[in-house]
Amino acid sequence: MEVGESSGARLSEEEIWAKLVPPDSRYSEVNIRSDEILVCSEIRSSSADKQEWCKISRNSDLCTATMQNVSSHTILVNETVVHDEDTIVIKCGTEIIPGPDREGYLSYRFKVMPSPEICKKKLNISVDVEHAKCSICLNIWHDVVTVAPCLHNFCNGCFSEWLRRSQEKHSSVLCPQCRAVVQFVGRNHFLHNIAEDILETDSSLKRSDEEVALLDCYAMIRSNLVIRSGKSLPRKRAHLLVDEESDDIDLPCPQCGTELEGFHCNQNTVHLQCQACGGMMPSRTDISVPQHCLGCDRAFCGAYWNAQRLTRSNFHPVCSSETFKPISDCSISRIPEAVHEKNQHEQDITKRCIIRMGRTLQDVVSDWIAKFNNREIDRTRMPLNHAEMITAATYFCNDCYDKLVSFLLYWFRISIPKDLLPPDASKREDCWYGYACRTQHHNEDHARKRNHVCRPTRGINM
Ligand SMILES: [Zn+2]
Ligand SMILES: [Zn+2]
Ligand SMILES: [Zn+2]
Ligand SMILES: [Zn+2]
Ligand SMILES: [Zn+2]
Ligand SMILES: [Zn+2]
């Protein structure tokens, strides 16, 4: 604890967060800097003698304090008598008389300083240092930049170097942390301050001056920047990565500025971001081609740009029409990973059944899509949105198509009489927990010895 002197008595690096303000300028203000002080000041109106008369401790809400009377007589706080050693909560505006009576004693006002600077300094935000590290160099961020849309953070120098190398080799820049396509990068001033504070608190985390200088010379992100994709950027443009002063306007999508199929975007056009490539497309209500996958409600651009007769762009990511098309147009050559709850023994049995029937996976899936389209299949357990609205003509993303195939292959397997399964499979008993069994995921032997393509008869309410 420190002893709080009247104003001017000492200089502290800590800022004044509150004051005890006397009735007039004949007496001095008590500046409160630390979180707990013993106040020593004038208490009587007739004497300049200073006495220790109270302790003030800042409360965790940062705007109130707890005052303890240490004067050996009572004091008055907002007309309330506070006995020796007792405490009372005070807040901005509280009147404090450091004696038993108004007569003969000063009256102080407790004043909390409004400066946001102080709030910033004093707010004890706890940050896990591990969360303030760059995943490229594993140090605390230096000149931190944030990439979008995934919002991961890196040192400016580290990410700039990554960006330079990516653009030499690839048509798009992927986030070094999560591999999402990076569309924008900008310096993050808020996180910069946090990183600075961390280094101030723990200087062992600081890097050497040489390292910092090296990072700074790699750093090329000066202002927010839109990253264009496209290998065949003209040479000059490819080097205009950081075009703060350039007149070049960054347009979100191929139809901003260029008319395609009688449409171009204007300032009011809302853009959707494609889940597959990260590129933008205008949100359209005047066309019939879907821009969202019905199974997952996510936006995909493949069908849209196909309808706008755009197959590629030098400056924007564009998906091929293969990535988003009607279910009936999709083709399949291998069993998706998720089939039969990822139980590979069951997948193998299904494969062998198809071969024994002299058919292909594509034949079977097409048959079952037809049955599905004719509403011959119960859709209640189908793991897709808008299950009742889906038809063979519905546009699906690849993930949703795989989910649909998994669902249909379950029904295909269920439809095969047990004695027509390969002999090793037909002899097995059903697992009580059926497809919902968890043991099949970690116990090979169990996964193989029991049939898991069946309904649970235990464990869950069916
Ligand atoms: Zn770094
Ligand atoms: Zn990321
Ligand atoms: Zn546009
Ligand atoms: Zn989907
Ligand atoms: Zn796309
Ligand atoms: Zn089981």
Tab-separated table of C-alpha atoms and ligand atoms in Angstrom:
chain	number	residue	atom	x	y	z
A	1	MET	CA	0.000	0.000	0.000
A	2	GLU	CA	1.162	3.547	-0.576
A	3	VAL	CA	0.364	6.657	1.340
A	4	GLY	CA	-1.537	9.146	-0.781
A	5	GLU	CA	-0.215	12.625	-0.377
A	6	SER	CA	-1.949	15.764	-1.412
A	7	SER	CA	-1.554	16.858	-4.992
A	8	GLY	CA	1.876	17.398	-6.371
A	9	ALA	CA	3.479	15.398	-3.618
A	10	ARG	CA	4.690	12.609	-5.826
A	11	LEU	CA	4.830	11.635	-9.418
A	12	SER	CA	3.600	8.250	-10.363
A	13	GLU	CA	3.504	6.391	-13.635
A	14	GLU	CA	0.028	5.278	-12.769
A	15	GLU	CA	-2.691	7.600	-13.799
A	16	ILE	CA	-5.031	9.315	-11.425
A	17	TRP	CA	-8.287	7.400	-11.492
A	18	ALA	CA	-10.080	9.296	-8.725
A	19	LYS	CA	-9.749	12.349	-6.470
A	20	LEU	CA	-10.965	13.648	-3.170
A	21	VAL	CA	-11.907	17.218	-3.991
A	22	PRO	CA	-11.899	19.721	-1.067
A	23	PRO	CA	-14.484	22.508	-0.788
A	24	ASP	CA	-12.161	25.184	-2.091
A	25	SER	CA	-8.676	25.843	-3.365
A	26	ARG	CA	-7.238	26.692	0.042
A	27	TYR	CA	-6.977	22.974	0.566
A	28	SER	CA	-5.329	20.521	-1.713
A	29	GLU	CA	-6.875	17.736	-3.722
A	30	VAL	CA	-6.009	14.141	-2.931
A	31	ASN	CA	-5.035	12.338	-6.125
A	32	ILE	CA	-5.698	8.617	-6.093
A	33	ARG	CA	-3.466	6.601	-8.374
A	34	SER	CA	-3.071	3.114	-7.034
A	35	ASP	CA	-5.819	0.665	-6.304
A	36	GLU	CA	-5.420	1.028	-2.577
A	37	ILE	CA	-4.215	4.086	-0.717
A	38	LEU	CA	-4.030	5.425	2.789
A	39	VAL	CA	-5.264	8.987	2.540
A	40	CYS	CA	-3.261	11.635	4.385
A	41	SER	CA	-4.734	15.109	4.063
A	42	GLU	CA	-6.145	18.128	5.873
A	43	ILE	CA	-9.268	17.253	7.808
A	44	ARG	CA	-10.126	20.386	9.766
A	45	SER	CA	-11.139	23.657	8.205
A	46	SER	CA	-9.049	25.553	10.717
A	47	SER	CA	-5.780	23.686	10.339
A	48	ALA	CA	-3.348	22.832	7.577
A	49	ASP	CA	-2.165	19.722	9.421
A	50	LYS	CA	-2.436	16.520	7.449
A	51	GLN	CA	-3.576	13.299	9.032
A	52	GLU	CA	-4.101	9.764	7.932
A	53	TRP	CA	-7.815	9.280	8.196
A	54	CYS	CA	-9.073	6.717	5.665
A	55	LYS	CA	-8.120	3.960	3.318
A	56	ILE	CA	-9.608	3.830	-0.176
A	57	SER	CA	-9.609	0.591	-2.172
A	58	ARG	CA	-10.829	0.524	-5.710
A	59	ASN	CA	-13.586	-1.991	-6.381
A	60	SER	CA	-13.486	-4.409	-9.269
A	61	ASP	CA	-16.247	-2.544	-11.121
A	62	LEU	CA	-13.591	0.208	-11.445
A	63	CYS	CA	-16.044	3.002	-10.727
A	64	THR	CA	-16.695	2.562	-7.024
A	65	ALA	CA	-14.354	2.195	-4.057
A	66	THR	CA	-14.498	0.930	-0.512
A	67	MET	CA	-13.516	3.480	2.101
A	68	GLN	CA	-12.381	2.426	5.540
A	69	ASN	CA	-12.324	4.872	8.417
A	70	VAL	CA	-8.893	4.741	10.115
A	71	SER	CA	-9.177	8.026	11.987
A	72	SER	CA	-10.040	6.833	15.520
A	73	HIS	CA	-13.207	8.931	15.457
A	74	THR	CA	-16.378	8.673	13.375
A	75	ILE	CA	-16.636	10.205	9.915
A	76	LEU	CA	-19.672	11.129	7.797
A	77	VAL	CA	-20.196	9.681	4.366
A	78	ASN	CA	-23.293	11.060	2.629
A	79	GLU	CA	-24.691	11.823	6.116
A	80	THR	CA	-24.061	8.233	7.240
A	81	VAL	CA	-21.945	7.830	10.364
A	82	VAL	CA	-19.023	5.508	9.750
A	83	HIS	CA	-17.281	4.282	12.867
A	84	ASP	CA	-13.581	3.738	13.312
A	85	GLU	CA	-12.425	0.681	11.318
A	86	ASP	CA	-15.793	0.396	9.538
A	87	THR	CA	-16.072	0.477	5.764
A	88	ILE	CA	-18.520	1.998	3.299
A	89	VAL	CA	-18.813	1.958	-0.483
A	90	ILE	CA	-18.303	5.326	-2.133
A	91	LYS	CA	-18.883	6.383	-5.693
A	92	CYS	CA	-18.453	9.428	-7.869
A	93	GLY	CA	-20.174	12.356	-6.119
A	94	THR	CA	-20.168	10.877	-2.619
A	95	GLU	CA	-19.666	13.548	0.067
A	96	ILE	CA	-17.162	12.666	2.769
A	97	ILE	CA	-16.593	14.626	5.967
A	98	PRO	CA	-13.431	13.374	7.685
A	99	GLY	CA	-14.837	13.978	11.173
A	100	PRO	CA	-17.953	13.433	13.306
A	101	ASP	CA	-19.514	16.740	12.386
A	102	ARG	CA	-19.889	19.129	9.517
A	103	GLU	CA	-18.832	21.964	11.827
A	104	GLY	CA	-15.079	22.404	11.890
A	105	TYR	CA	-14.301	19.700	9.354
A	106	LEU	CA	-13.713	19.849	5.634
A	107	SER	CA	-16.071	18.204	3.248
A	108	TYR	CA	-14.582	16.270	0.344
A	109	ARG	CA	-16.260	15.041	-2.819
A	110	PHE	CA	-15.114	11.730	-4.196
A	111	LYS	CA	-14.641	12.119	-7.929
A	112	VAL	CA	-13.926	9.306	-10.396
A	113	MET	CA	-11.998	10.524	-13.433
A	114	PRO	CA	-13.925	9.971	-16.655
A	115	SER	CA	-10.948	9.536	-18.953
A	116	PRO	CA	-11.287	6.536	-21.292
A	117	GLU	CA	-7.483	6.308	-21.192
A	118	ILE	CA	-7.760	5.230	-17.598
A	119	CYS	CA	-10.497	2.729	-18.299
A	120	LYS	CA	-8.309	1.159	-20.962
A	121	LYS	CA	-5.329	0.933	-18.651
A	122	LYS	CA	-7.318	-0.359	-15.769
A	123	LEU	CA	-9.603	-2.839	-17.416
A	124	ASN	CA	-7.974	-6.088	-16.584
A	125	ILE	CA	-8.745	-8.057	-19.704
A	126	SER	CA	-7.105	-11.398	-19.330
A	127	VAL	CA	-5.564	-12.648	-22.530
A	128	ASP	CA	-4.080	-16.076	-22.969
A	129	VAL	CA	-0.672	-15.300	-24.451
A	130	GLU	CA	-0.994	-18.379	-26.648
A	131	HIS	CA	-3.941	-16.716	-28.378
A	132	ALA	CA	-1.815	-13.706	-29.269
A	133	LYS	CA	0.744	-15.669	-31.262
A	134	CYS	CA	1.327	-15.810	-34.975
A	135	SER	CA	0.898	-19.343	-36.257
A	136	ILE	CA	3.673	-18.817	-38.803
A	137	CYS	CA	6.532	-17.716	-36.527
A	138	LEU	CA	4.980	-18.771	-33.181
A	139	ASN	CA	5.910	-15.460	-31.559
A	140	ILE	CA	3.631	-12.740	-30.204
A	141	TRP	CA	2.249	-10.879	-33.233
A	142	HIS	CA	4.425	-8.090	-34.522
A	143	ASP	CA	2.480	-5.451	-36.504
A	144	VAL	CA	-0.516	-7.787	-36.561
A	145	VAL	CA	-2.677	-8.190	-39.660
A	146	THR	CA	-6.055	-9.923	-39.868
A	147	VAL	CA	-7.184	-11.857	-42.927
A	148	ALA	CA	-10.818	-12.203	-43.975
A	149	PRO	CA	-13.223	-13.916	-44.175
A	150	CYS	CA	-11.708	-16.401	-41.677
A	151	LEU	CA	-10.323	-13.632	-39.381
A	152	HIS	CA	-7.045	-15.279	-38.434
A	153	ASN	CA	-4.145	-13.066	-37.364
A	154	PHE	CA	-0.467	-13.014	-38.269
A	155	CYS	CA	2.576	-10.785	-38.177
A	156	ASN	CA	2.565	-8.393	-41.110
A	157	GLY	CA	5.997	-9.644	-42.173
A	158	CYS	CA	5.108	-13.339	-41.841
A	159	PHE	CA	1.863	-13.029	-43.772
A	160	SER	CA	3.389	-10.765	-46.430
A	161	GLU	CA	6.030	-13.365	-47.167
A	162	TRP	CA	3.344	-16.082	-47.317
A	163	LEU	CA	1.287	-13.893	-49.629
A	164	ARG	CA	4.247	-13.254	-51.925
A	165	ARG	CA	5.061	-16.961	-52.204
A	166	SER	CA	1.412	-17.995	-52.654
A	167	GLN	CA	0.926	-15.546	-55.458
A	168	GLU	CA	3.979	-16.853	-57.259
A	169	LYS	CA	2.632	-20.395	-57.226
A	170	HIS	CA	-1.139	-20.384	-56.878
A	171	SER	CA	-4.143	-18.587	-58.241
A	172	SER	CA	-5.557	-17.962	-54.800
A	173	VAL	CA	-4.084	-17.189	-51.402
A	174	LEU	CA	-5.036	-19.541	-48.612
A	175	CYS	CA	-4.992	-18.713	-44.916
A	176	PRO	CA	-1.841	-20.289	-43.432
A	177	GLN	CA	-3.845	-21.366	-40.397
A	178	CYS	CA	-7.111	-22.764	-41.757
A	179	ARG	CA	-6.642	-22.884	-45.548
A	180	ALA	CA	-9.692	-20.728	-46.264
A	181	VAL	CA	-9.344	-18.538	-49.341
A	182	VAL	CA	-8.131	-15.119	-48.234
A	183	GLN	CA	-10.055	-12.207	-49.700
A	184	PHE	CA	-8.881	-9.280	-47.658
A	185	VAL	CA	-6.072	-8.464	-45.322
A	186	GLY	CA	-5.666	-5.420	-43.136
A	187	ARG	CA	-3.681	-4.215	-40.162
A	188	ASN	CA	-5.500	-4.747	-36.903
A	189	HIS	CA	-4.851	-1.773	-34.665
A	190	PHE	CA	-6.828	-3.128	-31.740
A	191	LEU	CA	-4.862	-6.377	-31.623
A	192	HIS	CA	-1.667	-4.403	-32.187
A	193	ASN	CA	-2.260	-2.602	-28.892
A	194	ILE	CA	-2.959	-5.866	-27.108
A	195	ALA	CA	0.263	-7.373	-28.450
A	196	GLU	CA	2.189	-4.283	-27.309
A	197	ASP	CA	0.686	-4.555	-23.834
A	198	ILE	CA	1.632	-8.217	-23.608
A	199	LEU	CA	5.244	-7.447	-24.537
A	200	GLU	CA	5.317	-4.634	-22.012
A	201	THR	CA	4.105	-6.990	-19.281
A	202	ASP	CA	6.461	-9.821	-20.157
A	203	SER	CA	9.577	-8.587	-21.879
A	204	SER	CA	10.923	-12.135	-22.159
A	205	LEU	CA	8.465	-12.540	-25.047
A	206	LYS	CA	10.115	-9.745	-27.020
A	207	ARG	CA	12.214	-10.703	-29.997
A	208	SER	CA	15.585	-9.317	-30.822
A	209	ASP	CA	15.965	-6.038	-32.703
A	210	GLU	CA	17.436	-7.934	-35.652
A	211	GLU	CA	14.402	-10.203	-35.883
A	212	VAL	CA	12.035	-7.255	-35.730
A	213	ALA	CA	13.983	-5.430	-38.426
A	214	LEU	CA	13.856	-8.485	-40.679
A	215	LEU	CA	10.092	-8.848	-40.190
A	216	ASP	CA	9.592	-5.169	-40.908
A	217	CYS	CA	11.443	-5.428	-44.170
A	218	TYR	CA	9.176	-8.280	-45.316
A	219	ALA	CA	6.041	-6.414	-44.243
A	220	MET	CA	4.187	-4.988	-47.208
A	221	ILE	CA	0.652	-4.555	-45.955
A	222	ARG	CA	0.148	-0.883	-45.373
A	223	SER	CA	-3.590	-0.490	-45.714
A	224	ASN	CA	-6.543	-2.796	-46.120
A	225	LEU	CA	-6.101	-4.787	-49.226
A	226	VAL	CA	-8.273	-6.927	-51.399
A	227	ILE	CA	-6.463	-9.927	-52.722
A	228	ARG	CA	-7.204	-10.688	-56.306
A	229	SER	CA	-6.921	-14.210	-57.497
A	230	GLY	CA	-5.878	-15.308	-60.931
A	231	LYS	CA	-2.568	-16.613	-62.222
A	232	SER	CA	-2.690	-14.676	-65.429
A	233	LEU	CA	-2.672	-11.249	-63.864
A	234	PRO	CA	-0.714	-8.960	-66.116
A	235	ARG	CA	2.759	-8.624	-64.656
A	236	LYS	CA	2.370	-5.034	-63.650
A	237	ARG	CA	-0.833	-5.674	-61.780
A	238	ALA	CA	0.535	-8.708	-60.036
A	239	HIS	CA	3.030	-6.463	-58.339
A	240	LEU	CA	0.420	-3.958	-57.337
A	241	LEU	CA	-0.469	-5.976	-54.307
A	242	VAL	CA	-0.503	-3.085	-51.977
A	243	ASP	CA	-2.308	-0.423	-53.819
A	244	GLU	CA	-3.176	2.168	-51.282
A	245	GLU	CA	-2.636	5.011	-53.665
A	246	SER	CA	-3.674	3.197	-56.796
A	247	ASP	CA	-6.779	4.393	-58.638
A	248	ASP	CA	-7.638	0.804	-59.185
A	249	ILE	CA	-10.906	0.161	-57.401
A	250	ASP	CA	-11.350	-3.251	-55.875
A	251	LEU	CA	-14.627	-4.686	-57.055
A	252	PRO	CA	-16.083	-7.638	-55.235
A	253	CYS	CA	-17.357	-9.671	-58.176
A	254	PRO	CA	-17.050	-10.163	-61.943
A	255	GLN	CA	-20.382	-8.411	-62.538
A	256	CYS	CA	-19.358	-5.258	-60.724
A	257	GLY	CA	-18.460	-3.030	-63.631
A	258	THR	CA	-18.940	-5.639	-66.343
A	259	GLU	CA	-22.313	-6.501	-67.807
A	260	LEU	CA	-22.963	-10.212	-68.243
A	261	GLU	CA	-26.246	-11.622	-69.541
A	262	GLY	CA	-27.836	-8.188	-69.255
A	263	PHE	CA	-26.932	-7.584	-65.624
A	264	HIS	CA	-24.272	-5.632	-63.779
A	265	CYS	CA	-24.037	-4.710	-60.116
A	266	ASN	CA	-24.603	-1.221	-58.755
A	267	GLN	CA	-23.751	0.333	-55.387
A	268	ASN	CA	-26.814	-1.209	-53.803
A	269	THR	CA	-26.187	-4.742	-54.961
A	270	VAL	CA	-25.888	-7.184	-52.086
A	271	HIS	CA	-23.226	-9.802	-52.626
A	272	LEU	CA	-23.151	-13.393	-51.453
A	273	GLN	CA	-19.934	-15.157	-50.662
A	274	CYS	CA	-19.475	-18.589	-52.161
A	275	GLN	CA	-18.676	-21.276	-49.596
A	276	ALA	CA	-16.469	-23.155	-51.990
A	277	CYS	CA	-14.179	-20.519	-53.508
A	278	GLY	CA	-14.717	-17.498	-51.272
A	279	GLY	CA	-15.632	-15.381	-54.288
A	280	MET	CA	-18.547	-12.973	-54.414
A	281	MET	CA	-21.642	-12.949	-56.581
A	282	PRO	CA	-24.594	-10.552	-56.658
A	283	SER	CA	-27.627	-11.791	-54.733
A	284	ARG	CA	-30.363	-12.101	-57.376
A	285	THR	CA	-34.092	-12.588	-56.981
A	286	ASP	CA	-34.914	-12.038	-60.650
A	287	ILE	CA	-33.490	-15.315	-61.931
A	288	SER	CA	-34.379	-18.953	-61.471
A	289	VAL	CA	-30.884	-20.361	-61.068
A	290	PRO	CA	-30.267	-21.127	-57.387
A	291	GLN	CA	-27.501	-19.420	-55.445
A	292	HIS	CA	-27.960	-21.432	-52.263
A	293	CYS	CA	-27.800	-25.160	-51.664
A	294	LEU	CA	-31.178	-26.329	-50.371
A	295	GLY	CA	-29.599	-29.060	-48.263
A	296	CYS	CA	-27.367	-26.769	-46.196
A	297	ASP	CA	-28.568	-23.227	-47.032
A	298	ARG	CA	-25.030	-22.135	-47.891
A	299	ALA	CA	-24.237	-19.976	-50.933
A	300	PHE	CA	-22.419	-21.503	-53.923
A	301	CYS	CA	-21.447	-19.656	-57.081
A	302	GLY	CA	-20.936	-22.505	-59.591
A	303	ALA	CA	-24.464	-22.597	-61.006
A	304	TYR	CA	-24.812	-18.828	-61.031
A	305	TRP	CA	-21.690	-18.068	-63.044
A	306	ASN	CA	-22.477	-20.948	-65.350
A	307	ALA	CA	-25.855	-19.308	-66.055
A	308	GLN	CA	-24.091	-15.977	-66.610
A	309	ARG	CA	-21.814	-17.810	-69.079
A	310	LEU	CA	-18.710	-17.018	-67.085
A	311	THR	CA	-16.368	-19.936	-66.574
A	312	ARG	CA	-13.326	-18.155	-65.278
A	313	SER	CA	-12.122	-14.722	-64.267
A	314	ASN	CA	-8.643	-13.306	-63.965
A	315	PHE	CA	-9.514	-11.185	-61.018
A	316	HIS	CA	-12.141	-13.075	-59.045
A	317	PRO	CA	-12.578	-16.622	-57.788
A	318	VAL	CA	-15.242	-18.448	-59.792
A	319	CYS	CA	-16.377	-22.036	-59.198
A	320	SER	CA	-16.991	-24.477	-61.991
A	321	SER	CA	-20.556	-25.641	-62.553
A	322	GLU	CA	-19.424	-29.079	-61.306
A	323	THR	CA	-19.384	-27.838	-57.723
A	324	PHE	CA	-23.104	-27.013	-57.542
A	325	LYS	CA	-25.644	-28.688	-59.808
A	326	PRO	CA	-28.915	-30.659	-59.846
A	327	ILE	CA	-28.847	-33.945	-57.921
A	328	SER	CA	-29.801	-35.854	-61.065
A	329	ASP	CA	-26.725	-34.473	-62.886
A	330	CYS	CA	-24.275	-35.536	-60.189
A	331	SER	CA	-22.191	-38.607	-60.722
A	332	ILE	CA	-20.562	-40.903	-58.236
A	333	SER	CA	-17.623	-43.268	-58.526
A	334	ARG	CA	-16.739	-44.171	-54.952
A	335	ILE	CA	-18.597	-44.645	-51.722
A	336	PRO	CA	-18.514	-41.401	-49.705
A	337	GLU	CA	-16.625	-41.541	-46.441
A	338	ALA	CA	-19.705	-40.893	-44.307
A	339	VAL	CA	-21.654	-43.919	-45.556
A	340	HIS	CA	-22.769	-46.361	-42.821
A	341	GLU	CA	-21.569	-44.003	-40.098
A	342	LYS	CA	-18.035	-44.340	-41.535
A	343	ASN	CA	-17.943	-48.048	-40.646
A	344	GLN	CA	-15.612	-49.396	-43.334
A	345	HIS	CA	-16.640	-53.025	-42.844
A	346	GLU	CA	-20.212	-52.101	-43.704
A	347	GLN	CA	-19.053	-49.991	-46.648
A	348	ASP	CA	-17.118	-52.979	-47.922
A	349	ILE	CA	-20.178	-55.223	-47.616
A	350	THR	CA	-22.282	-52.725	-49.541
A	351	LYS	CA	-19.636	-52.562	-52.265
A	352	ARG	CA	-19.587	-56.370	-52.566
A	353	CYS	CA	-23.400	-56.524	-52.693
A	354	ILE	CA	-23.385	-54.119	-55.640
A	355	ILE	CA	-20.754	-56.165	-57.445
A	356	ARG	CA	-22.654	-59.449	-56.777
A	357	MET	CA	-25.702	-57.848	-58.352
A	358	GLY	CA	-23.621	-57.076	-61.441
A	359	ARG	CA	-24.265	-53.376	-61.075
A	360	THR	CA	-22.283	-50.190	-60.470
A	361	LEU	CA	-22.468	-47.731	-57.604
A	362	GLN	CA	-23.799	-45.162	-60.075
A	363	ASP	CA	-26.636	-47.518	-61.152
A	364	VAL	CA	-27.679	-48.139	-57.569
A	365	VAL	CA	-27.530	-44.485	-56.567
A	366	SER	CA	-29.522	-43.439	-59.675
A	367	ASP	CA	-32.209	-46.045	-58.890
A	368	TRP	CA	-32.509	-44.848	-55.341
A	369	ILE	CA	-32.594	-41.187	-56.354
A	370	ALA	CA	-35.565	-42.135	-58.577
A	371	LYS	CA	-37.301	-43.864	-55.643
A	372	PHE	CA	-36.507	-40.857	-53.477
A	373	ASN	CA	-37.903	-38.517	-56.109
A	374	ASN	CA	-41.074	-40.634	-56.225
A	375	ARG	CA	-41.372	-40.219	-52.470
A	376	GLU	CA	-40.999	-43.929	-51.803
A	377	ILE	CA	-38.523	-43.314	-48.983
A	378	ASP	CA	-39.172	-42.090	-45.457
A	379	ARG	CA	-37.272	-38.811	-45.114
A	380	THR	CA	-37.525	-38.317	-41.367
A	381	ARG	CA	-33.926	-39.293	-40.636
A	382	MET	CA	-32.412	-37.496	-43.608
A	383	PRO	CA	-29.629	-35.185	-42.314
A	384	LEU	CA	-30.419	-32.316	-44.704
A	385	ASN	CA	-32.358	-29.083	-44.440
A	386	HIS	CA	-35.742	-28.758	-46.157
A	387	ALA	CA	-35.907	-32.554	-46.548
A	388	GLU	CA	-39.477	-32.534	-47.833
A	389	MET	CA	-38.717	-30.034	-50.603
A	390	ILE	CA	-35.804	-31.896	-52.156
A	391	THR	CA	-36.301	-33.483	-55.582
A	392	ALA	CA	-33.912	-34.914	-58.170
A	393	ALA	CA	-33.837	-31.475	-59.808
A	394	THR	CA	-32.685	-29.709	-56.625
A	395	TYR	CA	-29.230	-28.110	-56.838
A	396	PHE	CA	-26.892	-29.613	-54.279
A	397	CYS	CA	-23.363	-28.837	-53.139
A	398	ASN	CA	-20.916	-31.730	-53.036
A	399	ASP	CA	-21.197	-32.174	-49.262
A	400	CYS	CA	-24.972	-32.411	-49.402
A	401	TYR	CA	-24.819	-34.813	-52.320
A	402	ASP	CA	-22.539	-37.096	-50.300
A	403	LYS	CA	-24.983	-36.923	-47.389
A	404	LEU	CA	-27.861	-37.812	-49.673
A	405	VAL	CA	-25.920	-40.749	-51.118
A	406	SER	CA	-25.117	-41.976	-47.601
A	407	PHE	CA	-28.775	-41.782	-46.695
A	408	LEU	CA	-29.835	-43.658	-49.834
A	409	LEU	CA	-27.196	-46.356	-49.434
A	410	TYR	CA	-28.545	-47.076	-45.960
A	411	TRP	CA	-31.969	-47.744	-47.491
A	412	PHE	CA	-30.375	-49.764	-50.270
A	413	ARG	CA	-28.639	-52.017	-47.723
A	414	ILE	CA	-31.753	-52.323	-45.544
A	415	SER	CA	-33.692	-53.418	-48.642
A	416	ILE	CA	-31.414	-56.416	-49.275
A	417	PRO	CA	-32.723	-59.605	-47.628
A	418	LYS	CA	-30.181	-60.941	-45.157
A	419	ASP	CA	-29.620	-64.217	-46.996
A	420	LEU	CA	-28.581	-62.307	-50.096
A	421	LEU	CA	-25.729	-60.569	-48.295
A	422	PRO	CA	-22.221	-62.040	-48.690
A	423	PRO	CA	-21.963	-65.099	-46.369
A	424	ASP	CA	-19.637	-63.457	-43.809
A	425	ALA	CA	-22.130	-60.602	-43.461
A	426	SER	CA	-25.349	-62.600	-43.405
A	427	LYS	CA	-24.264	-64.667	-40.372
A	428	ARG	CA	-23.800	-61.639	-38.154
A	429	GLU	CA	-26.284	-60.628	-35.508
A	430	ASP	CA	-27.599	-57.089	-35.378
A	431	CYS	CA	-25.930	-54.811	-32.861
A	432	TRP	CA	-28.542	-53.639	-30.369
A	433	TYR	CA	-27.537	-50.072	-30.949
A	434	GLY	CA	-27.681	-50.357	-34.735
A	435	TYR	CA	-26.375	-47.445	-36.758
A	436	ALA	CA	-26.240	-45.378	-33.566
A	437	CYS	CA	-23.680	-47.707	-31.955
A	438	ARG	CA	-20.630	-45.836	-30.700
A	439	THR	CA	-18.541	-48.921	-30.090
A	440	GLN	CA	-18.260	-49.514	-33.837
A	441	HIS	CA	-16.094	-46.390	-34.077
A	442	HIS	CA	-13.367	-47.540	-31.714
A	443	ASN	CA	-13.660	-51.321	-31.522
A	444	GLU	CA	-12.653	-52.971	-34.800
A	445	ASP	CA	-13.682	-56.409	-33.673
A	446	HIS	CA	-17.162	-55.304	-32.666
A	447	ALA	CA	-17.563	-53.239	-35.846
A	448	ARG	CA	-16.820	-56.339	-37.908
A	449	LYS	CA	-18.715	-58.981	-35.913
A	450	ARG	CA	-22.081	-57.227	-35.624
A	451	ASN	CA	-24.350	-55.782	-38.243
A	452	HIS	CA	-24.671	-52.034	-37.835
A	453	VAL	CA	-26.862	-51.255	-40.830
A	454	CYS	CA	-30.073	-51.603	-38.844
A	455	ARG	CA	-32.244	-49.619	-36.511
A	456	PRO	CA	-31.256	-49.325	-32.867
A	457	THR	CA	-33.371	-51.507	-30.573
A	458	ARG	CA	-31.741	-50.100	-27.451
A	459	GLY	CA	-30.179	-46.944	-26.215
A	460	ILE	CA	-32.326	-44.444	-28.052
A	461	ASN	CA	-36.048	-44.029	-28.388
A	462	MET	CA	-37.155	-45.158	-31.768
B	1	ZN	ZN	4.695	-14.143	-37.284
B	2	ZN	ZN	-7.838	-18.699	-41.415
B	3	ZN	ZN	-20.831	-7.480	-58.051
B	4	ZN	ZN	-25.194	-28.114	-49.435
B	5	ZN	ZN	-17.528	-20.292	-55.814
B	6	ZN	ZN	-22.471	-51.988	-32.193
